[in-house]
Each structure stands twice: as C-alpha cells, then as structure tokens.
Short mmCIF file of C-alpha atoms in Angstrom, two decimals:
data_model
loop_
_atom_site.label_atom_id
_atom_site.label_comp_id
_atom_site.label_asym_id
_atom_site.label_seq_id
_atom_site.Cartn_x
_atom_site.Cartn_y
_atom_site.Cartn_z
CA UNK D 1 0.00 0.00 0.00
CA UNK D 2 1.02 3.37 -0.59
CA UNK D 3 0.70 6.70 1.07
CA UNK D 4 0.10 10.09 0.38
CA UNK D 5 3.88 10.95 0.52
CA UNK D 6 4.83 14.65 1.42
CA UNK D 7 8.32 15.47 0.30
CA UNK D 8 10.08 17.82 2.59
CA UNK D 9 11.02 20.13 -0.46
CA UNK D 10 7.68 19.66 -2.45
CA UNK D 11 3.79 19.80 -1.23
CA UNK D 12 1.57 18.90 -3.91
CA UNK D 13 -1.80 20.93 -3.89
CA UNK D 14 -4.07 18.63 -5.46
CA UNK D 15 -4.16 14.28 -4.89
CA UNK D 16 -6.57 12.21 -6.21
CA UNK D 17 -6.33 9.12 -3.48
CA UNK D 18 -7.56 5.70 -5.76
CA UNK D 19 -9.23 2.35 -3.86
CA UNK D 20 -12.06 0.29 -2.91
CA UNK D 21 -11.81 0.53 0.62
CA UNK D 22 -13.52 3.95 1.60
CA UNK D 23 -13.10 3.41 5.32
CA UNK D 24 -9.24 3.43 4.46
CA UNK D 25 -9.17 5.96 1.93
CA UNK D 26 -10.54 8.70 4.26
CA UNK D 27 -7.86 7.05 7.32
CA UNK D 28 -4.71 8.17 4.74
CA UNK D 29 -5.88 11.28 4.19
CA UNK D 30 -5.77 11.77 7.84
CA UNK D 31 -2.79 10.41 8.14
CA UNK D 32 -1.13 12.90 5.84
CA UNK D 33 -3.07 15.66 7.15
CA UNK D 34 -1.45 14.90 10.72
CA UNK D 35 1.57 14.28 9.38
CA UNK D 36 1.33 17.69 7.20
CA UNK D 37 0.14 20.05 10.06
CA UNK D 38 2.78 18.69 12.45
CA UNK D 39 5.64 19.64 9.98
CA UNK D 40 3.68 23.34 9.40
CA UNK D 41 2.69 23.98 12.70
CA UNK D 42 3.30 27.68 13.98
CA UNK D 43 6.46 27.86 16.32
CA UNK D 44 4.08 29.75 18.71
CA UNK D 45 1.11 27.01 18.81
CA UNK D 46 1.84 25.31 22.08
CA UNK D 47 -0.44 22.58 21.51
CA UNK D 48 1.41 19.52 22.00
CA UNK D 49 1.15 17.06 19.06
CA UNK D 50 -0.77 14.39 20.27
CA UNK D 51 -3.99 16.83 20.81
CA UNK D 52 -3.62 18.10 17.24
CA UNK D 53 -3.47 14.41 15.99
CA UNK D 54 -6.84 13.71 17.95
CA UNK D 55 -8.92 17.00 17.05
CA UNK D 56 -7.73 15.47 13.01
CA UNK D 57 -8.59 11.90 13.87
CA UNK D 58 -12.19 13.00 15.02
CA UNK D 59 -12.55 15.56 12.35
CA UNK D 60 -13.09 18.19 14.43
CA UNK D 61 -10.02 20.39 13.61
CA UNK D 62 -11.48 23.86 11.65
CA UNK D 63 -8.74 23.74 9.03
CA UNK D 64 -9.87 20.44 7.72
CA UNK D 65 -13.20 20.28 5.67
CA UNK D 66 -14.91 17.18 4.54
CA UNK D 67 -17.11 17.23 1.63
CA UNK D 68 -19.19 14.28 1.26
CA UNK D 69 -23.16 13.50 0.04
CA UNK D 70 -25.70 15.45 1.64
CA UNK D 71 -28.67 14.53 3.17
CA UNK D 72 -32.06 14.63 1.63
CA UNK D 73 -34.96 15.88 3.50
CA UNK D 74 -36.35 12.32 4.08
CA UNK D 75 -32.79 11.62 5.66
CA UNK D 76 -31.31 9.54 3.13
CA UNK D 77 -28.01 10.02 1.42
CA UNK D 78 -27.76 11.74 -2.05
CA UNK D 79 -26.46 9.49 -4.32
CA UNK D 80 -24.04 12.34 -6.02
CA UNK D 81 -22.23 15.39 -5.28
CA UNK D 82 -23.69 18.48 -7.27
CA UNK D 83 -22.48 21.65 -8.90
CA UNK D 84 -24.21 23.67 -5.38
CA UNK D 85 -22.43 21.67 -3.29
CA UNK D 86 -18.99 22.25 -4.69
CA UNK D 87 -19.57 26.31 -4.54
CA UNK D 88 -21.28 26.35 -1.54
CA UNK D 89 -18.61 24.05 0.75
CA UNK D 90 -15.51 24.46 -1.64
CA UNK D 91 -15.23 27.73 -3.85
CA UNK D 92 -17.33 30.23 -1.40
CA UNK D 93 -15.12 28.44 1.32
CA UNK D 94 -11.33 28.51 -0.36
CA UNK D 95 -10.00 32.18 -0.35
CA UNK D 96 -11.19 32.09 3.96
CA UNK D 97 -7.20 31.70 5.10
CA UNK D 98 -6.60 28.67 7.66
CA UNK D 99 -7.29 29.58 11.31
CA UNK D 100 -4.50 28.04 13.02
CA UNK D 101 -1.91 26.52 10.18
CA UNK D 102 -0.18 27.24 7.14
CA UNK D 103 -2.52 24.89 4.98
CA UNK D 104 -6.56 24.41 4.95
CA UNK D 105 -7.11 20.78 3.39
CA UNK D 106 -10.68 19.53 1.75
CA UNK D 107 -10.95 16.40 1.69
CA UNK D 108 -13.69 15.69 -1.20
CA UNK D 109 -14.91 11.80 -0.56
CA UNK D 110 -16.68 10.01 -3.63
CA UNK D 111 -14.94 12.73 -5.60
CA UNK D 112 -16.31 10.25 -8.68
CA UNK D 113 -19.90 10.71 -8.00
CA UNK D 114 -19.26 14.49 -8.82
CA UNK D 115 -21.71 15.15 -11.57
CA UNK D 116 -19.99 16.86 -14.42
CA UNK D 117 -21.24 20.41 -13.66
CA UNK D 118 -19.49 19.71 -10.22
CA UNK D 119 -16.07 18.68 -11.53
CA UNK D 120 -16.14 21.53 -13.84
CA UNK D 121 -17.01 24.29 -10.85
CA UNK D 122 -14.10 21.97 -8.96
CA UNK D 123 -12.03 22.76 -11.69
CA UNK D 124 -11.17 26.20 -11.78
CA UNK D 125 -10.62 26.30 -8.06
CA UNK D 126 -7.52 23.35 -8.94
CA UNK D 127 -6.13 25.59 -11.56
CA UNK D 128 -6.29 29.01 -9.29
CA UNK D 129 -6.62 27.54 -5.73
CA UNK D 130 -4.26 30.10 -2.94
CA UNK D 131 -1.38 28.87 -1.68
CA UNK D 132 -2.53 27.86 1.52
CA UNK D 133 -5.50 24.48 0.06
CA UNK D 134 -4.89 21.25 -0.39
CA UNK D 135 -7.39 19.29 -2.04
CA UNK D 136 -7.27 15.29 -1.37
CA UNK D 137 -9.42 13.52 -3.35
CA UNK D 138 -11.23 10.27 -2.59
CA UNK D 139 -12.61 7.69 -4.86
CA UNK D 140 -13.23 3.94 -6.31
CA UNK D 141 -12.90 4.52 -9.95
CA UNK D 142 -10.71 7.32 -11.86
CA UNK D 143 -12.90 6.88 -14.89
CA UNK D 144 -15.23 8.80 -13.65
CA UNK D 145 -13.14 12.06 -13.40
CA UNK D 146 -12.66 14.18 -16.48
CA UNK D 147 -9.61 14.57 -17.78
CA UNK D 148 -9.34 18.23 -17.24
CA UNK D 149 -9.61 17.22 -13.33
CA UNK D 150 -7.36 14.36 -13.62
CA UNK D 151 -4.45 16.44 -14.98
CA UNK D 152 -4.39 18.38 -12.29
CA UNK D 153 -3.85 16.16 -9.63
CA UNK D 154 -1.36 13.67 -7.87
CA UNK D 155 -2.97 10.19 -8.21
CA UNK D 156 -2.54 7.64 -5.55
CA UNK D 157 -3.17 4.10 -6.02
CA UNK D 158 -4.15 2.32 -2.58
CA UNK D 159 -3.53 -1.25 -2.79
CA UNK D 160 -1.56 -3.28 -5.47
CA UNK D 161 -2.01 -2.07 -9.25
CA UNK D 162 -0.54 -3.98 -12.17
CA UNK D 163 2.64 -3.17 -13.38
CA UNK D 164 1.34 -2.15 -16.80
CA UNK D 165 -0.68 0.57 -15.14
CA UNK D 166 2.28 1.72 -13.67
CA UNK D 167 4.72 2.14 -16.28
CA UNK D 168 1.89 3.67 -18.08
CA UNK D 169 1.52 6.46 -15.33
CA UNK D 170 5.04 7.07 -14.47
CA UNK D 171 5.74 7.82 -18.12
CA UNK D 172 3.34 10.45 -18.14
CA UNK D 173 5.94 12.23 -16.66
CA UNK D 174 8.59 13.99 -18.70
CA UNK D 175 11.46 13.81 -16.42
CA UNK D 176 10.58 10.01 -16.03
CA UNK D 177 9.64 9.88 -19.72
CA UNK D 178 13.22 10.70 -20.71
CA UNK D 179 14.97 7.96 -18.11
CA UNK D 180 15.53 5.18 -20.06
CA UNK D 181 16.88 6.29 -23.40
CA UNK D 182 19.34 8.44 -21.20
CA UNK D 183 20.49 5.49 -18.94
CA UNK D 184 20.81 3.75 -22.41
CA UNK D 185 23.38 6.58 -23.90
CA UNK D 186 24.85 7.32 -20.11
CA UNK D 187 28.64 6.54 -21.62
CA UNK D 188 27.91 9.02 -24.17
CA UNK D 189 26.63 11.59 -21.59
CA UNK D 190 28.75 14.50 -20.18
CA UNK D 191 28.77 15.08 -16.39
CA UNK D 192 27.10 18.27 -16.84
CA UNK D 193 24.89 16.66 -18.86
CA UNK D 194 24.22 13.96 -16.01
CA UNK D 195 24.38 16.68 -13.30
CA UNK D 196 21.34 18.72 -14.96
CA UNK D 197 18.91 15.49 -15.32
CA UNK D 198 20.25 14.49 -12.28
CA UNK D 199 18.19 17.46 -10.26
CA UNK D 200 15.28 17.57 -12.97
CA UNK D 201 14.73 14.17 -11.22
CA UNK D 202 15.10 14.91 -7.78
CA UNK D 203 12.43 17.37 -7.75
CA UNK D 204 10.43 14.04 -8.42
CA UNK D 205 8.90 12.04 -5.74
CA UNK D 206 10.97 9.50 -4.66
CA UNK D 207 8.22 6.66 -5.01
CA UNK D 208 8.17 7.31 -8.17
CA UNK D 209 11.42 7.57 -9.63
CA UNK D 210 12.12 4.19 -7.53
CA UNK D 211 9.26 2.54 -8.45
CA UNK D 212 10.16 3.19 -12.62
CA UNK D 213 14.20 2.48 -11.57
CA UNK D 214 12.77 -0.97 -10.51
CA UNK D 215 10.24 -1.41 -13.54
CA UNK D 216 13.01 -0.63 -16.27
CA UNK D 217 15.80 -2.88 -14.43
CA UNK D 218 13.21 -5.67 -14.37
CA UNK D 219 12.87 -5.30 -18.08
CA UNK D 220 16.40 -4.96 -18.66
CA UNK D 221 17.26 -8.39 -16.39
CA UNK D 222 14.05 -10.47 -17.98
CA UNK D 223 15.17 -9.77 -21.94
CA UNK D 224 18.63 -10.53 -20.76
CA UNK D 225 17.84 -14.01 -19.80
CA UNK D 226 14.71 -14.67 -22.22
CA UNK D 227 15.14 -12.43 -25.11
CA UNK D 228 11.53 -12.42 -25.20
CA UNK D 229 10.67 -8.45 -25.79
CA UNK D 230 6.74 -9.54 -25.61
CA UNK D 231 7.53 -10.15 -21.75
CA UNK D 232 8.30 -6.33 -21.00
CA UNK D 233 6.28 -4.05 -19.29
CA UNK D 234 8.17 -0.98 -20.76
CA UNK D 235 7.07 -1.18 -24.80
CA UNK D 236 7.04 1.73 -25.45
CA UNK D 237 10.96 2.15 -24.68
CA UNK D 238 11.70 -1.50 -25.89
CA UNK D 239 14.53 -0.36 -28.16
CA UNK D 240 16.63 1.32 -24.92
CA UNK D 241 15.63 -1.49 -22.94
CA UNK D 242 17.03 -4.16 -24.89
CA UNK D 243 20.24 -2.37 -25.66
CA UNK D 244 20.98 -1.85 -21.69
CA UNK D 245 20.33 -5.59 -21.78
CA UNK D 246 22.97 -6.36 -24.18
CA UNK D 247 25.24 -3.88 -22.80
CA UNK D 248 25.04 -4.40 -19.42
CA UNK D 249 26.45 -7.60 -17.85
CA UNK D 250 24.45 -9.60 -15.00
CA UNK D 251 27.23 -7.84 -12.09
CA UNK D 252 26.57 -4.12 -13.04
CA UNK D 253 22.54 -4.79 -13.42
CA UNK D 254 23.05 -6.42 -9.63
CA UNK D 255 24.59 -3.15 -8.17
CA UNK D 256 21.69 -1.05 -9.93
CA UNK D 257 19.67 -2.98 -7.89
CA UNK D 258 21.46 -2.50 -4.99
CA UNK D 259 21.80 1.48 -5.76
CA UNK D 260 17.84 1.45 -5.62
CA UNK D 261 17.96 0.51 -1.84
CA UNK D 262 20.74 2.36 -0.96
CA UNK D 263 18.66 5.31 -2.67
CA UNK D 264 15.59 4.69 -0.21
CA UNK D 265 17.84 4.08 2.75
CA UNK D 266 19.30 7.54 1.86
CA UNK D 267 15.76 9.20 1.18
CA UNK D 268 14.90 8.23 5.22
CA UNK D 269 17.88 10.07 6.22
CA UNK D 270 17.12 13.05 4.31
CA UNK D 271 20.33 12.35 1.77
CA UNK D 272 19.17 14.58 -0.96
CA UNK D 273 17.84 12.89 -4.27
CA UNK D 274 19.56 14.27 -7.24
CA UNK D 275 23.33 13.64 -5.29
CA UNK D 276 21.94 10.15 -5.06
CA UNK D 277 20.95 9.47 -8.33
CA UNK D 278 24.02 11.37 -9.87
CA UNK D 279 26.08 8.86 -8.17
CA UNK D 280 24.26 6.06 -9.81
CA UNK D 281 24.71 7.80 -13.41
CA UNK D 282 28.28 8.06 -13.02
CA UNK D 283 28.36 4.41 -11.78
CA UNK D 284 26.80 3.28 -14.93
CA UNK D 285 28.71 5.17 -16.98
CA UNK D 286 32.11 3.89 -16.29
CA UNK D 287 30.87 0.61 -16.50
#
C-alpha cells in the first residue's frame, strides 16, 4: 500500500487518493493531514502534538473540511455530489485563510460521484486555488473524473495495481519519460549533462522515480535471460531497454539494484535525491 507521501522540499496541492476501501481511503488522508500540520505547525502554537493528531482523527479540527453527500430531506443520502455543493462548501469556502496553520485541506470523498457540472465548478478552483488548500481527493474509480480534473492532480493508487498501469503512469511524466533512453546513452553523456537530469529528477517524488528504476531494471534483467521483448512491461521504450540488456552484464545490473535501496535508505535520512541518483549515473557510466 502506498501513502500520500509529502516530500520535505515539495507539497503537492491537489491528490486524487484511488481504492475500494472507503473506510481506508478517508484514514490516509488523515494520516497525511497529521503528518502535514505537524511539519507546518506555527512555532508559537503550544499545543502539544498528540492533541492536534486527535482534534484530526475525530474531524473536528477547523482547518480540515470534509465534503461528502448530503442529506435529503427524508434523511437519506444523495447518491451524487452536485455543482451547489462544490460552490457552496468548496469555492465560497477557499479564499477564507486557515485559522491556526499554514494549509486548509478539503478532503472531497466520492470525488467520482461528482456530476460533471461539479467537476467543472471543482475545476477552476484546482487551476487558481491560494497557496494555503490542499485538495485530497477520494474515490473507487478514476474513470469517472474528467480529464481536465485528472491532470491536475497527484494520483494515488491504494492497494496493489498492475505493473502495466504503472509504467503507463510514471511515463506520463517527462522527467521520467526521458529515463531510459538516457540510462541507455549514459557513456555518451557528459557530467554536466548527467548533473542537470540528475536534479530535474530529484524534484520528483521518490516513489516514483524508484518505483520506474525498478520497472526498467526488471525489463532490462528479464530480456537478458529470455530475449523475449513480448515479456516487457516498458514497450514503449523496448529499443533502450534491450540495448541496456545487451550492454550491461548480469554484475553491473546487480549493483543497480542495490543502488535502488541504498537510494531509499538515503531518502529516510534526508540524503538529498539528485546527489543520489548522480552517483548512480556516473556508476553506470564507467561501466
């Protein structure tokens, strides 16, 4: 399972939190809203932490807002979220700065049962929201979400999700995009060349550039030993794939695997990312 990671350089403004368990979903984004207001706590708030964690736990803290269905007048739930209810708790809510924090944090459950009208009012506020909102949010099935809404946020995936989903995400990113025909000319590369890409990529989460650094050497080891290019995840960068696989010998794909964890060893103890992964590129290109 993964969490809602907050890098200590980066805080994304806008996650979209994917899974089936809604109990769980609405636990992590407590968790990284405890986790978040701890680290932005004012130095003159002498509330000790473990008070803050409760008020978050039961919801009752006035800097984190919920938005989930509304009642009808008969008592039942509605079974969607509508365009009124997005202005009336988010938009006519958002430019009211936080009471006690730095951040104020919605937290929009069945985000996916947004009728369209709603996602588009939710929209502009994503695009233009101040400084000081977070938006987390919750649902079962992405497919639901436009695409305008979907490019706007950090997606999440609670639970396992298959490779091929994966690789497909990850390369939606540029920086990550770019990885594996670089690795695949690295000898060619100058080290200013490998110093620039090197901090392009560590103002990446580090779940993410770990997570494709695993993906591609798993590709790279499995056409190695099968030559079977139907067996990669990574098609659509087959051609540098199978080239680091005849380049590189069984030893040096061993130590990239061992740079990975010494990468997430060094990510707990705040080593910073792009000196990390610079040393790996100039590993691999002297080899």
């Amino acid at each position: 399972m993964k969490g809602i990671s907050i890098p200590d350089h980066r805080i994304h403004h806008a996650y979209l939190v994917i899974g089936q368990e809604e109990d769980l979903l609405r636990q992590m984004a407590k968790d990284f809203v405890i986790r978040l207001f701890h680290k932005s706590k004012k130095e003159e708030s002498e509330e000790p932490e473990d008070s803050l964690s409760l008020r978050i736990e039961k919801e009752e803290h006035p800097d984190l807002i919920f938005v989930d269905y509304q009642e009808k007048e008969n008592g039942e739930k509605k079974s969607n979220i509508s365009i009124d209810q997005i202005r009336q708790e988010v938009k006519g809510t958002v430019d009211i700065s936080p009471k006690e924090g730095q951040y104020k944090v919605y937290v929009l459950c069945h985000s996916d049962k947004m009728t369209v009208e709603a996602q588009n009012a939710l929209l502009k506020t994503l695009e233009e929201a101040p400084e000081h909102v977070i938006m987390i949010l919750l649902c079962e099935n992405e497919n639901k979400l436009l695409d305008t809404v979907l490019s706007r946020v950090v997606r999440v995936y609670v639970g396992d999700m298959p490779i091929e989903k994966q690789w497909k995400l990850l390369q939606e990113i540029p920086a990550l995009r770019a990885l594996p025909a670089f690795l695949k000319e690295i000898a060619h590369k100058k080290q200013e060349e490998m110093q620039k890409y090197a901090e392009e990529l560590g103002q990446l989460d580090g779940q993410e550039l770990y997570c494709f650094l695993d993906i591609i050497l798993r590709d790279v080891l499995c056409y190695k030993s099968t030559k079977d290019h139907h067996l990669l995840y990574g098609q659509s960068a087959r051609e540098s794939i199978t080239a680091m696989a005849e380049k590189y010998s069984y030893w040096t794909l061993g130590q990239w695997g061992e740079y990975i964890e010494r990468y997430k060893e060094g990510r707990a103890v705040n080593v910073a990312q792009n000196y990390q992964i610079l040393d790996f590129f100039l590993f691999l290109s002297n080899t």
